[in-house]
XYZ file of C-alpha atoms in Angstrom:
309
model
C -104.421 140.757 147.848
C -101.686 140.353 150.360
C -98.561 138.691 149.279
C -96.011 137.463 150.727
C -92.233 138.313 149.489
C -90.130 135.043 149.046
C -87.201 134.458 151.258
C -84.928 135.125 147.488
C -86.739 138.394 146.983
C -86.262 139.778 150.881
C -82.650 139.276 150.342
C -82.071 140.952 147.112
C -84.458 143.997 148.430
C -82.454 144.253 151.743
C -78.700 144.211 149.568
C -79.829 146.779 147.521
C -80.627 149.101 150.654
C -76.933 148.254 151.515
C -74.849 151.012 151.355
C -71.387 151.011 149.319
C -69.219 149.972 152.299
C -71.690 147.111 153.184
C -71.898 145.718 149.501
C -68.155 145.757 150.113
C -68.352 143.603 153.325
C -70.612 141.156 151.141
C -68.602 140.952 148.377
C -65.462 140.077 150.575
C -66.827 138.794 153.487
C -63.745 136.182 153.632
C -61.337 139.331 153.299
C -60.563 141.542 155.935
C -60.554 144.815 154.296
C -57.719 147.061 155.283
C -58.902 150.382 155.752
C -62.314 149.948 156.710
C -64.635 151.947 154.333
C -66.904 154.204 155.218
C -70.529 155.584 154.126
C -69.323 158.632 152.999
C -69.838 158.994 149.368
C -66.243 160.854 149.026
C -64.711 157.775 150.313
C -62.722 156.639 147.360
C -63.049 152.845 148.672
C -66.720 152.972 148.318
C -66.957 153.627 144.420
C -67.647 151.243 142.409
C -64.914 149.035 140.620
C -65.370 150.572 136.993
C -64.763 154.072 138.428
C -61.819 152.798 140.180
C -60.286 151.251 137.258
C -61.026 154.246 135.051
C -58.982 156.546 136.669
C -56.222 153.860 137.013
C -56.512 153.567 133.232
C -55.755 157.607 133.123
C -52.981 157.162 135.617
C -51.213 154.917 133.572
C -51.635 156.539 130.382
C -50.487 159.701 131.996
C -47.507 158.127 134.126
C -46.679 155.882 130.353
C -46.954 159.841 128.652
C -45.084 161.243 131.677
C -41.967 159.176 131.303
C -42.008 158.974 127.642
C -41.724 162.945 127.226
C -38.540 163.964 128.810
C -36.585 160.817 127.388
C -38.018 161.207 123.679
C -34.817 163.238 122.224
C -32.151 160.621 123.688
C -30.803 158.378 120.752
C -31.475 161.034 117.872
C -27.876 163.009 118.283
C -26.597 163.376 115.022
C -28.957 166.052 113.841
C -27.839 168.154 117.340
C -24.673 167.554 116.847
C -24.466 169.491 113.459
C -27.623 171.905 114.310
C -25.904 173.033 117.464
C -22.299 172.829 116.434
C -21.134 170.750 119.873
C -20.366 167.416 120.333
C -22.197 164.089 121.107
C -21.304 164.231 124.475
C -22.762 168.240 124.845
C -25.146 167.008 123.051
C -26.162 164.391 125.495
C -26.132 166.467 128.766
C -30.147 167.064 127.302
C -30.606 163.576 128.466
C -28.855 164.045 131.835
C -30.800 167.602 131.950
C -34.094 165.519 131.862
C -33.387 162.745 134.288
C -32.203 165.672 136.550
C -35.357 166.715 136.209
C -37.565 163.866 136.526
C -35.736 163.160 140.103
C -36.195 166.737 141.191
C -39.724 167.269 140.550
C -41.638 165.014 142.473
C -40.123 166.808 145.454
C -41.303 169.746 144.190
C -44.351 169.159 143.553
C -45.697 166.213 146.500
C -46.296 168.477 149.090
C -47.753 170.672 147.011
C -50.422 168.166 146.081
C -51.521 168.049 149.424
C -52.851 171.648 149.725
C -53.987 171.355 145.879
C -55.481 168.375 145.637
C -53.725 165.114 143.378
C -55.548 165.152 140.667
C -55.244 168.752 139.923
C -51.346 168.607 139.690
C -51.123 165.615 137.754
C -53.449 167.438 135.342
C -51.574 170.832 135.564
C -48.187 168.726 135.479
C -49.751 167.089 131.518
C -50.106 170.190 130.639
C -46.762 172.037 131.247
C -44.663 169.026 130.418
C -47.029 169.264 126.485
C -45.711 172.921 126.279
C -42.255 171.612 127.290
C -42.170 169.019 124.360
C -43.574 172.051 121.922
C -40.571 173.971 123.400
C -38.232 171.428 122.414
C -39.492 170.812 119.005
C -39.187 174.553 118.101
C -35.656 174.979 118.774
C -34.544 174.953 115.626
C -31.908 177.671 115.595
C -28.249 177.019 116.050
C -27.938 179.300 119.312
C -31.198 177.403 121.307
C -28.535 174.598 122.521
C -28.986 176.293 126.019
C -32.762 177.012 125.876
C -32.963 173.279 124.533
C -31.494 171.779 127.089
C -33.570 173.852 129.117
C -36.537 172.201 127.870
C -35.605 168.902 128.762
C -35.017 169.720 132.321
C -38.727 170.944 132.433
C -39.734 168.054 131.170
C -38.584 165.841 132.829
C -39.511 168.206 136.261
C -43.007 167.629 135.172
C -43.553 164.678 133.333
C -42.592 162.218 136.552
C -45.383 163.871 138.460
C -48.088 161.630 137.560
C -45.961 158.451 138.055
C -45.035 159.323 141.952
C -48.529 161.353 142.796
C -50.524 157.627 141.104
C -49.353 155.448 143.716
C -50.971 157.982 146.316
C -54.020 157.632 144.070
C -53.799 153.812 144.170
C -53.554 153.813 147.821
C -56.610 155.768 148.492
C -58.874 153.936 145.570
C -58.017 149.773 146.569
C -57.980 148.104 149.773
C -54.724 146.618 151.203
C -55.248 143.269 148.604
C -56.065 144.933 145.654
C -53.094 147.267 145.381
C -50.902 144.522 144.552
C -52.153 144.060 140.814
C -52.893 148.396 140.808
C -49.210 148.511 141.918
C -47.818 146.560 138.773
C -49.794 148.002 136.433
C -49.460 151.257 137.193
C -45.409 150.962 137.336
C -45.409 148.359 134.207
C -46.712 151.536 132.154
C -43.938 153.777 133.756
C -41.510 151.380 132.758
C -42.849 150.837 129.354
C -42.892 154.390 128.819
C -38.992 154.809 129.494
C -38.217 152.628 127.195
C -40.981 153.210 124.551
C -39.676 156.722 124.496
C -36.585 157.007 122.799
C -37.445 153.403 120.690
C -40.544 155.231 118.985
C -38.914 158.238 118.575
C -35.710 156.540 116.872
C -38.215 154.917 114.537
C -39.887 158.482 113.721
C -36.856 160.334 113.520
C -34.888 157.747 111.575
C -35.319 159.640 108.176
C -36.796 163.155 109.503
C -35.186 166.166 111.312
C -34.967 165.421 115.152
C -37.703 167.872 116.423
C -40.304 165.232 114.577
C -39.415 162.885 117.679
C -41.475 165.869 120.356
C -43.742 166.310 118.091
C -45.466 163.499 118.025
C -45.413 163.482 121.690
C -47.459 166.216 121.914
C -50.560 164.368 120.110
C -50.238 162.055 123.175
C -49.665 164.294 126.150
C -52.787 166.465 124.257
C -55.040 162.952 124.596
C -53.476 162.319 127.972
C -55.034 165.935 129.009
C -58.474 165.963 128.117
C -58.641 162.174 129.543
C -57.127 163.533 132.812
C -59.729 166.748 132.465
C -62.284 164.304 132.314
C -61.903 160.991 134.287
C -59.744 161.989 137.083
C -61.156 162.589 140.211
C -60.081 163.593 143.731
C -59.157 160.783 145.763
C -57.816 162.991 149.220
C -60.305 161.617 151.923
C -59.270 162.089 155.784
C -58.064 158.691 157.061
C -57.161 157.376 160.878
C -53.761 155.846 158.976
C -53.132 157.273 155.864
C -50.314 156.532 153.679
C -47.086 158.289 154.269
C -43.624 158.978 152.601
C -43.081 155.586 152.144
C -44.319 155.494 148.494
C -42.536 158.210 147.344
C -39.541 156.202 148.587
C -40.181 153.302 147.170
C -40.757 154.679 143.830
C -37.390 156.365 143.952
C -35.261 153.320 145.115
C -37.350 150.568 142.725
C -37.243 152.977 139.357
C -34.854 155.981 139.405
C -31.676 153.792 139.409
C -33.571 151.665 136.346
C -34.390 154.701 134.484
C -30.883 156.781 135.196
C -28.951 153.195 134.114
C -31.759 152.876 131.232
C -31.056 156.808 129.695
C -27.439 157.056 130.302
C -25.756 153.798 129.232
C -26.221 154.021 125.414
C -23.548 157.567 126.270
C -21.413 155.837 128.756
C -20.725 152.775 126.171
C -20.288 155.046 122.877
C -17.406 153.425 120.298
C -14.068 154.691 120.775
C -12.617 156.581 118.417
C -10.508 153.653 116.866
C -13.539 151.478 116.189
C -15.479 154.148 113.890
C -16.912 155.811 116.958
C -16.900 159.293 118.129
C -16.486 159.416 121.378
C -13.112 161.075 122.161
C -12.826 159.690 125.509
C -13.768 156.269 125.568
C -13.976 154.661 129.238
C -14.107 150.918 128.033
C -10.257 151.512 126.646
C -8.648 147.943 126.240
C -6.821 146.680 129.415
C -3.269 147.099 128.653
C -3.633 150.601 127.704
C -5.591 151.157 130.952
C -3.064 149.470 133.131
C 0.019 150.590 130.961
C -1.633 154.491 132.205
C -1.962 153.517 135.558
C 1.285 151.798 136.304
C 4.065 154.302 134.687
C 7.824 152.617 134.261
C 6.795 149.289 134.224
C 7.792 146.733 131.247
C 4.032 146.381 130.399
C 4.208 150.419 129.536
C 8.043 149.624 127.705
C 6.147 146.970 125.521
C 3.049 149.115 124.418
C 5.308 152.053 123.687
C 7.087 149.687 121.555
C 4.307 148.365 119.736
C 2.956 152.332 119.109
C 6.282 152.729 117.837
């Protein structure tokens, strides 16, 4: 018996004959989607929204791991101090060794995800910034200061990969006005990871020899690594207008001065000496002393030499 299909039934037949980039156009058809997407099933735009958001999920999981690696030895000095025999401030050039680091490597390492592929160096990146936290951990001995420090700077060369390489990744996965929400997200778990860093590691230190604080790190980096192995996916795909430099440069102005500020100010503002602190130098010195320095002969110098005496 010949039957005819129902007006409802002809249009659900004919969508799902649409191909990715045409469900797209009916999805948004009040959107002008910026790039147009194509039919080729490589074509990052044209996957489907739960494999987009799954390997955004693994970008900012490894991009929160990333940042938290290189930073996780900042507020723990004491036990460096006396393992190594040097000061708080020696001690604290591991943190400057690490931000070094984390601003150095995504130079390092962009262009070369363009002849390796993205994914492949974030994953690579995970898993040389988990040997650099094991490095860290095992320098126990008084003469690994150098080797130490060492360890930091690799980890931090590493660890920012994923963070500068995932806004590449966002790019290629959303249109033009979905990146907006990727964008936040993705940087809101860089950001969280700089400061959940050292504040974990403080609390897991607090009554525990220091290497405890890369320790645990590596549990997480080791998670971050088989979800990278397993989720991420390629996202290059030959554009008329791909995405340039630009996003490497805005990641660099918006976060390195918030992360360098972030990781450095708990040294710069260290107690002076006279107020039960150990910083021999102290740069916020109170203003008469600092202008008595400056300004030698004058009767504001005569009156603090008399109050010394």
């Amino acid at each position: 018996m010949d039957t005819k299909a129902t007006p409802d039934v002809e249009k659900s037949i004919s969508s799902s004959k649409l191909s990715p980039a045409d469900n797209h156009d009916v999805a948004h058809a009040h959107v002008v989607l910026i790039p147009k997407p194509s039919t080729h099933p490589r074509d990052p735009l044209s996957w489907c929204q739960h494999r987009k958001h799954m390997i955004l999920a693994v970008l900012c999981l490894a991009s929160f791991a990333g940042a938290i690696a290189p930073l996780s030895g900042q507020l723990n000095l004491a036990d460096q101090e006396k393992l190594y025999n040097k000061s708080k401030i020696e001690e604290s050039y591991a943190n400057s060794a690490a931000l070094a680091g984390m601003a150095a490597g995504p130079f390092f390492f962009a262009p070369i995800a363009h002849r390796l592929g993205r994914s492949s160096v974030i994953f690579w990146c995970v898993a040389c910034t988990t040997v650099c936290q094991i490095w860290g951990a095992v320098m126990t001995n008084p003469k690994n200061y150098i080797p130490y420090v060492m360890s930091r700077l690799f980890a931090g060369f590493f660890g920012a990969v994923p963070t500068v390489l995932g806004p590449r990744i966002v790019t290629d996965l959303f249109f033009l006005h979905q990146r907006g929400r990727a964008f936040t997200v993705l940087h809101m778990a860089f950001l969280f990871g700089t400061i959940a860093g050292p504040t974990f590691s403080g609390f897991v230190s607090a009554h525990s020899f220091f290497p405890v604080e890369f320790w645990w790190t590596v549990g997480l980096l080791g998670f971050t690594l088989l979800c990278c192995f397993f989720f991420l996916e390629e996202t290059g795909f030959d554009r008329l207008c791909p995405a340039t430099i630009i996003m490497g440069t805005f990641t660099l102005i918006s976060f390195g001065f918030y992360v360098g500020v972030n990781a450095l100010t708990p040294v710069w503002l260290q107690k002076p000496v006279s107020a039960g602190g150990h910083n021999r130098r102290p740069i916020l010195r109170p203003l008469p002393q600092r202008l008595s320095t400056l300004l030698p002969g004058t009767a504001l110098q005569q009156r603090s030499l008399e109050a010394r005496v």
